[in-house]
mmCIF file of C-alpha atoms and ligand atoms in Angstrom:
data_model
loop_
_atom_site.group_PDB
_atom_site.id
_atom_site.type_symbol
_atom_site.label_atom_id
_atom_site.label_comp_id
_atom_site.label_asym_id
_atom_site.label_seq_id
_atom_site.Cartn_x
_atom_site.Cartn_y
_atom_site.Cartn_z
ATOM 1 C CA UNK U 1 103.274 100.616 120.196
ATOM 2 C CA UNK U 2 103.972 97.960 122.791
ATOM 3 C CA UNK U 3 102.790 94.620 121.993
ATOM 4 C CA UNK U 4 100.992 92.541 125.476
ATOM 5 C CA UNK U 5 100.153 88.691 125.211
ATOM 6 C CA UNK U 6 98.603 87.472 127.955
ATOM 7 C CA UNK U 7 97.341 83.998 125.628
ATOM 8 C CA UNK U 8 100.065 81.975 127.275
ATOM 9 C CA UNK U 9 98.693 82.654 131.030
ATOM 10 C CA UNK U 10 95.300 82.288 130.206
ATOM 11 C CA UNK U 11 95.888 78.966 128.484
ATOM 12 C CA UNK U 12 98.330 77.464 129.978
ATOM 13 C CA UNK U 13 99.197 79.396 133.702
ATOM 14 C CA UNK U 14 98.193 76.803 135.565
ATOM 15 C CA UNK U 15 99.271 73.773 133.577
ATOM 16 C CA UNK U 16 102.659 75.172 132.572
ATOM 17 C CA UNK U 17 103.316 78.522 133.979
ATOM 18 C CA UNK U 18 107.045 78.731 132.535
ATOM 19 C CA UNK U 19 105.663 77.811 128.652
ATOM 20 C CA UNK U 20 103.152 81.154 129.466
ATOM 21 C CA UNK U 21 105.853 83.227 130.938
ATOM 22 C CA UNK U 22 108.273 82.454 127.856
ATOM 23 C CA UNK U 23 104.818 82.740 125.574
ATOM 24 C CA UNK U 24 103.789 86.350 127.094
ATOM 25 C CA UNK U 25 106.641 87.722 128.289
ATOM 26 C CA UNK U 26 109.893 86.612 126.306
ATOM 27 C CA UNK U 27 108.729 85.578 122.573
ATOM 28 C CA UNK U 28 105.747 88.626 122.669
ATOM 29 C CA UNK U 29 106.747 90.656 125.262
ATOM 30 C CA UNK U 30 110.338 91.411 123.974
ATOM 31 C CA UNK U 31 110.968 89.388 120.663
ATOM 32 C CA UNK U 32 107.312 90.908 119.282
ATOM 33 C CA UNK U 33 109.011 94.352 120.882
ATOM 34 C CA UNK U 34 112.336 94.655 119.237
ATOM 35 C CA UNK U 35 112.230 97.220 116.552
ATOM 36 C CA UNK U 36 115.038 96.214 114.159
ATOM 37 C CA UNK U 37 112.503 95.137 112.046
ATOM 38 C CA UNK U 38 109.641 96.580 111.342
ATOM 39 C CA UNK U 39 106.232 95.553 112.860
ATOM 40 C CA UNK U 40 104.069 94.963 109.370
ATOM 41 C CA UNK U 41 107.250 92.854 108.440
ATOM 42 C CA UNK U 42 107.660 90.472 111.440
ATOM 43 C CA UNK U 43 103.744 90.183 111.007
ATOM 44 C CA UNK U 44 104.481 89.200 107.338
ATOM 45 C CA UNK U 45 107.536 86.659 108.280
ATOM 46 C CA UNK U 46 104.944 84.850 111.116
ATOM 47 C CA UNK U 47 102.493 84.069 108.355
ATOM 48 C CA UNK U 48 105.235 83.138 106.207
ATOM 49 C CA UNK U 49 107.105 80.714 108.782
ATOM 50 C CA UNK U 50 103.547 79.250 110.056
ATOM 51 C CA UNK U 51 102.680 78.836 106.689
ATOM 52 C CA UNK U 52 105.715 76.987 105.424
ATOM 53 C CA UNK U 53 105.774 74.969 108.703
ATOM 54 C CA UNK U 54 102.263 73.560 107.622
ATOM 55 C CA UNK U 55 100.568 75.148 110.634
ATOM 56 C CA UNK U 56 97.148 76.466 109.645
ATOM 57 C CA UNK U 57 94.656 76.300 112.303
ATOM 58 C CA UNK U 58 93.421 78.925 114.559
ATOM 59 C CA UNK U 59 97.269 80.584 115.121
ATOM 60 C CA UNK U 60 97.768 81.250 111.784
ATOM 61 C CA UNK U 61 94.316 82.917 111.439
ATOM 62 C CA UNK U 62 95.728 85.055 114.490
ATOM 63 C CA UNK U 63 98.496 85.958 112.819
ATOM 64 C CA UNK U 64 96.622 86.797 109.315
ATOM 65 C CA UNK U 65 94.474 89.199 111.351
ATOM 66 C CA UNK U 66 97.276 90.539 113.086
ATOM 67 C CA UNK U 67 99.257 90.705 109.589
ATOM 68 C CA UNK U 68 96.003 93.231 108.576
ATOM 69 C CA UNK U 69 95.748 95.518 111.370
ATOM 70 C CA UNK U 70 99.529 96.318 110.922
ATOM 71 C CA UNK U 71 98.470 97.503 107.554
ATOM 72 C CA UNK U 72 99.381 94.530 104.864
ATOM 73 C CA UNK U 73 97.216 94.623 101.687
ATOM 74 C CA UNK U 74 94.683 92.312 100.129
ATOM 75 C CA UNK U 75 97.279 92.879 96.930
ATOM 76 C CA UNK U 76 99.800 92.291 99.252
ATOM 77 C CA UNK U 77 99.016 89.164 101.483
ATOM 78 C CA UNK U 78 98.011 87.462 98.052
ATOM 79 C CA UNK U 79 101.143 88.471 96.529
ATOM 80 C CA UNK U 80 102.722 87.184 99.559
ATOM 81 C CA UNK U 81 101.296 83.567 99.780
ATOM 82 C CA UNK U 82 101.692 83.333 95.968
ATOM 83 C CA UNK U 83 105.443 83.729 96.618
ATOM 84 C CA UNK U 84 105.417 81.536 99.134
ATOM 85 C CA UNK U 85 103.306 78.945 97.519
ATOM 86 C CA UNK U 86 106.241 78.440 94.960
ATOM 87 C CA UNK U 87 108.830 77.605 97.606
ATOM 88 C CA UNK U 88 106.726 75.677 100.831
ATOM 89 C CA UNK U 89 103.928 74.053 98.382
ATOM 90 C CA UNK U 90 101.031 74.419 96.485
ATOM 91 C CA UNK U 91 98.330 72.805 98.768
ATOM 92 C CA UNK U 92 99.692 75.629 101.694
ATOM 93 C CA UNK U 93 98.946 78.040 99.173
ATOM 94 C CA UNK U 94 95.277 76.700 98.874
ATOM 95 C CA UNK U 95 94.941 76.085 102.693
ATOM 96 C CA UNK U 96 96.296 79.914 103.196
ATOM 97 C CA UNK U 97 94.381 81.345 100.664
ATOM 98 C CA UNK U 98 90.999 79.797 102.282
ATOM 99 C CA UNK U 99 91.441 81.829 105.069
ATOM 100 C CA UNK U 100 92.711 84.692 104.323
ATOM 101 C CA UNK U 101 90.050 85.404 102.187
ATOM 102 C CA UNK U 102 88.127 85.300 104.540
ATOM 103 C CA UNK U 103 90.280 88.106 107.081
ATOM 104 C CA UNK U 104 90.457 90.154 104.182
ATOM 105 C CA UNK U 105 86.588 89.584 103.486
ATOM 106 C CA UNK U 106 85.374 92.764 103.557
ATOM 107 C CA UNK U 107 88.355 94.796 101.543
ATOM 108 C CA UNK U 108 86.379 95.831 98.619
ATOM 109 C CA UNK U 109 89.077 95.177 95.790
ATOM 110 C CA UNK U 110 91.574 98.273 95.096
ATOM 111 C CA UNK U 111 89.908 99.455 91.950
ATOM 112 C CA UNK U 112 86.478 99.851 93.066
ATOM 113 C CA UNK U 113 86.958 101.044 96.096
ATOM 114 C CA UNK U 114 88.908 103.882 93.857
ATOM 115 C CA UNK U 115 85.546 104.336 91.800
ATOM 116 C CA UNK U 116 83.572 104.894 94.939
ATOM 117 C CA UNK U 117 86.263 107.161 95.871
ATOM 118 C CA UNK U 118 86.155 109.188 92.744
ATOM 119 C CA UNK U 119 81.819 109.323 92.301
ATOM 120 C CA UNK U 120 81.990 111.029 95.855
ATOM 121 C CA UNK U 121 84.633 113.952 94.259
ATOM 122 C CA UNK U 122 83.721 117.005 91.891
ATOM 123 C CA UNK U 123 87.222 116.716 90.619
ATOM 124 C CA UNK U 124 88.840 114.167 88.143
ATOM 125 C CA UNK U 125 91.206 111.440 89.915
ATOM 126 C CA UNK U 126 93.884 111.863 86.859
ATOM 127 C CA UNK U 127 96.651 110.081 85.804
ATOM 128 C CA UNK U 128 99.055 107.692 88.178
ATOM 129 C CA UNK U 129 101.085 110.573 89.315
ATOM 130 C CA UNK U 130 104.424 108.915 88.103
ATOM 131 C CA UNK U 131 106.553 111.547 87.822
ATOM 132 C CA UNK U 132 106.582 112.217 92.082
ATOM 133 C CA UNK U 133 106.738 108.274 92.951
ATOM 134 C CA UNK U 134 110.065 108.289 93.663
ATOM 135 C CA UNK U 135 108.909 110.859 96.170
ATOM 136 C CA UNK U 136 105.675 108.953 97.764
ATOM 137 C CA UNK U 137 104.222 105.670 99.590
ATOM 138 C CA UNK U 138 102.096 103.807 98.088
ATOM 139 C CA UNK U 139 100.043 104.738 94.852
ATOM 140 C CA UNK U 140 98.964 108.400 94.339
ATOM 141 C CA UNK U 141 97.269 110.830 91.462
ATOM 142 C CA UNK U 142 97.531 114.222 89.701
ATOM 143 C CA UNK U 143 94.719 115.861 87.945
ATOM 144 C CA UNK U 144 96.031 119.437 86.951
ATOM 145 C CA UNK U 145 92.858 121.634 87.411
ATOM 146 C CA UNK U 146 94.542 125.212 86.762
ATOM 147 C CA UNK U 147 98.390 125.734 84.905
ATOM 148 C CA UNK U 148 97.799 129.463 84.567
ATOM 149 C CA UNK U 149 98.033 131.906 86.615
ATOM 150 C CA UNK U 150 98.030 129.716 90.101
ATOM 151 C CA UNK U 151 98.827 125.869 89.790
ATOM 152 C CA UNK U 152 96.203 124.071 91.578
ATOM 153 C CA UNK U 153 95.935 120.087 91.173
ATOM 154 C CA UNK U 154 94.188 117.522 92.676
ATOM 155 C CA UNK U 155 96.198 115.596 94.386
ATOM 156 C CA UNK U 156 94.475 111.506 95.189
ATOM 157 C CA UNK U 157 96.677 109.119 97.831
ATOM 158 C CA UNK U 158 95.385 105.487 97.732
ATOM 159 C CA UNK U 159 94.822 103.895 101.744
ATOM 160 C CA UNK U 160 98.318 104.279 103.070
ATOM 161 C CA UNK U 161 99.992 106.454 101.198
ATOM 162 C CA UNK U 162 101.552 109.505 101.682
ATOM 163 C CA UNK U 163 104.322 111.558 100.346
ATOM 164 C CA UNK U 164 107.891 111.957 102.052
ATOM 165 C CA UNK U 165 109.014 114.679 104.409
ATOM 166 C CA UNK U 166 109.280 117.709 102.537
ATOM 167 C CA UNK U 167 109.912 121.577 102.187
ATOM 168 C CA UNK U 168 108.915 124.221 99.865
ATOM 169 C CA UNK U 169 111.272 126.632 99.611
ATOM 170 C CA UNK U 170 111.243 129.988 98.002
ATOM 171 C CA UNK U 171 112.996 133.371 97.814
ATOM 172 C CA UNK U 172 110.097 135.366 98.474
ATOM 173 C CA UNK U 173 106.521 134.222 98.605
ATOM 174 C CA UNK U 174 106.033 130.500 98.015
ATOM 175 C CA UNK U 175 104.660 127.572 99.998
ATOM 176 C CA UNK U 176 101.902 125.102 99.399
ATOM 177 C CA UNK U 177 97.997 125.246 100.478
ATOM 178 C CA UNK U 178 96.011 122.333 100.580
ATOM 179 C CA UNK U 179 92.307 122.126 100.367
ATOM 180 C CA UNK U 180 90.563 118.544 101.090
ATOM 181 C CA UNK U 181 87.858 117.698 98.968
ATOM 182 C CA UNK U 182 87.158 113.641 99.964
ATOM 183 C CA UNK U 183 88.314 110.879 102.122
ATOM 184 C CA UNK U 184 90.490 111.274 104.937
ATOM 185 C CA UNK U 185 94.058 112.538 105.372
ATOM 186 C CA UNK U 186 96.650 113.551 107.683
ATOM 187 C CA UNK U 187 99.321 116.565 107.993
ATOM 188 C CA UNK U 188 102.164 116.793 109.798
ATOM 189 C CA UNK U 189 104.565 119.331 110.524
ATOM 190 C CA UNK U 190 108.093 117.964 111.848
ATOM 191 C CA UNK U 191 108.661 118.118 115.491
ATOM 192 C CA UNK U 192 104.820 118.389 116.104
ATOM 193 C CA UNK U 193 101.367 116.090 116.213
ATOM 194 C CA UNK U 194 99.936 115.151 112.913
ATOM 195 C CA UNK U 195 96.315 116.657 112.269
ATOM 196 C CA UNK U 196 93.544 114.459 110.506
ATOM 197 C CA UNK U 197 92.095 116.291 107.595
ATOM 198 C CA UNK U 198 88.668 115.769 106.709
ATOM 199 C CA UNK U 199 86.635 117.615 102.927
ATOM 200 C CA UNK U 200 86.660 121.046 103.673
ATOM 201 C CA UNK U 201 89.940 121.582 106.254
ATOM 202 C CA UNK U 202 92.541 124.134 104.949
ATOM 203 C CA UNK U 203 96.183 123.647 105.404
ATOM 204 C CA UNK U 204 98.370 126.805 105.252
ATOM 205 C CA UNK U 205 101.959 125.787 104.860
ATOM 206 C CA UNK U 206 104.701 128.203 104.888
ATOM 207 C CA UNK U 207 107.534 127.857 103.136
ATOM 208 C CA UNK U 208 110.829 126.461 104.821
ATOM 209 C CA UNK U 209 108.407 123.762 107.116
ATOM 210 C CA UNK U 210 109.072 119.908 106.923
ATOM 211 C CA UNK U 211 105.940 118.621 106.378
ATOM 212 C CA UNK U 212 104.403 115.576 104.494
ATOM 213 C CA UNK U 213 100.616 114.695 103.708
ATOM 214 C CA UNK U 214 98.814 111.781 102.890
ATOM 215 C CA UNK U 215 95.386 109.334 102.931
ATOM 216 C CA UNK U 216 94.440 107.303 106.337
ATOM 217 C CA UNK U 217 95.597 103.658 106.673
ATOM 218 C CA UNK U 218 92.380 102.850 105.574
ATOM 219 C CA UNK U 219 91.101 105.416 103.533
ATOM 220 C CA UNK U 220 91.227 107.177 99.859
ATOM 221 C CA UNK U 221 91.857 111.054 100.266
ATOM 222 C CA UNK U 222 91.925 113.411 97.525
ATOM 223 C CA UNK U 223 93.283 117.360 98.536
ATOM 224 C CA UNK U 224 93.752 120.201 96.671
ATOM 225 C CA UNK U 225 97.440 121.325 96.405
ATOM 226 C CA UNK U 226 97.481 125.121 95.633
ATOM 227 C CA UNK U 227 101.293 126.306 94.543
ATOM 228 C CA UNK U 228 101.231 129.812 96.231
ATOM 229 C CA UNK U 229 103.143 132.221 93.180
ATOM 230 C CA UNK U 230 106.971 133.113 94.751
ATOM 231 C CA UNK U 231 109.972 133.852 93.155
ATOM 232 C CA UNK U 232 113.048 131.190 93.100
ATOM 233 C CA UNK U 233 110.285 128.447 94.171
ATOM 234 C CA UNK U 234 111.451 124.875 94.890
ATOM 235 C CA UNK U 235 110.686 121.435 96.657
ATOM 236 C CA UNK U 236 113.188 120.263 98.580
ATOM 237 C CA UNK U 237 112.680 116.257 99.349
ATOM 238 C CA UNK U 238 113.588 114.352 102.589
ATOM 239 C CA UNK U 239 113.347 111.140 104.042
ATOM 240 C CA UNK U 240 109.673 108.764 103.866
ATOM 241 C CA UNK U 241 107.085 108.892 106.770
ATOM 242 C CA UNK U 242 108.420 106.054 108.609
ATOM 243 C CA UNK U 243 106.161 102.908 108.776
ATOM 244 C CA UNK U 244 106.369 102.819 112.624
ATOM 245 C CA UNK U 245 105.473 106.629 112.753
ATOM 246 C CA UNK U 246 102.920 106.357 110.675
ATOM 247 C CA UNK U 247 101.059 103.237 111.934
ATOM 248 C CA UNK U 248 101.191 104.892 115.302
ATOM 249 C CA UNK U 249 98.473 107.716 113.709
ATOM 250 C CA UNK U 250 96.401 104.441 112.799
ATOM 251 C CA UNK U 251 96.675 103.756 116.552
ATOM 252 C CA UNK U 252 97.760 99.832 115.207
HETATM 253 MN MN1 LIG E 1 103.652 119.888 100.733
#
């Protein structure tokens, strides 16, 4: 993603066309552009550095917004300002809070937005999938539906998250079929395009691919994971999605 601002030139072109050309072209046009730091970050610093400068009128609400398309959380902005509240002031906390309540307005709160999620599925949600969380982004759930004979299990990513690059491996046989049953998804095989998964799409994966799944940015997805029988089977597990890859697929 490249980041435009043409704010400065439409404010100020005429009164101070060097303040817009700095504005648009130098502090967004290359500072906003440098990707040594990640994009959801520097969105998270602005609101931090506005915040603790005092400044809360309409650039801060900007910058809140901007903060949510790049993907930050109702858990996290409020975790966020909370932090900050300790070390800039309490009454910037309440100021903050004012309005970003109302950015994050319509974000249903986490858990029932997970209800919904599960009343629209057949299958259970499950437990907090603990045991793989070293291995995922973000929150996700495992309801085993069948230990016999083929392992199937439900698999549930919260909005965001997704599992890390990974590979099945086996001697013979092996690899992993998914089955979507709610929300939306995406799949990606390494070196190609990701595909969105919607209920009802099939994933074949063959053993030996680097792949990783997951939900939509802003979306619960639930898929069936299907462990084809192989002998000598194994995961073998890589390096997470990266945020900037993956906030590309949100088109943010
Ligand atoms: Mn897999």
């Amino acid at each position: 993603m490249t980041i435009k601002q043409t704010a400065g030139r439409e404010a100020l072109g005429d009164f101070a066309p060097e303040f817009a050309h700095y504005n648009d072209d130098i502090l967004f046009g290359e500072n906003w552009n440098n990707g040594d730091i990640s994009h959801k970050t520097r969105c998270i610093i602005t609101v931090v550095a506005l915040m603790s400068s005092g400044v809360t009128d309409s650039s801060l609400k900007y910058h809140l917004e901007n903060a949510k398309k790049a993907g930050v959380t109702r858990a996290e902005i409020a975790a966020v300002l909370t932090h900050v509240a300790f070390y800039a002031g309490w009454p910037k906390g309440w100021a903050v809070f004012r309005m970003a309540k109302e950015v994050w307005a319509e974000d249903a709160p986490a858990g029932d937005a997970k209800a919904a999620h599960a009343a629209g599925m057949v299958f259970p949600i499950g437990a907090p999938n603990d045991g793989f969380a070293q291995y995922f982004i973000g929150r996700s759930y495992l309801a085993p539906l069948s230990t016999a004979q083929v392992g199937i299990f439900n698999v549930t990513f919260e909005p965001g998250c997704r599992n890390n690059w990974h590979i099945h491996h086996a001697k013979s046989g092996g690899g992993q079929i998914l089955i979507c049953v709610a929300g939306q998804g995406w799949y990606q095989e390494w070196g190609k395009d990701a595909k969105a998964l919607r209920p009802g799409d099939m994933v074949n994966i063959p053993v030996g691919v680097k792949h990783w799944h997951g939900a939509a940015a802003d979306s619960w997805f639930s898929h069936l994971a299907v462990e084809v029988p192989g002998e000598e089977t194994s995961n073998e597990w890589c390096e997470p999605v990266a945020d900037e890859d993956y906030r590309l697929l949100a088109g943010l």
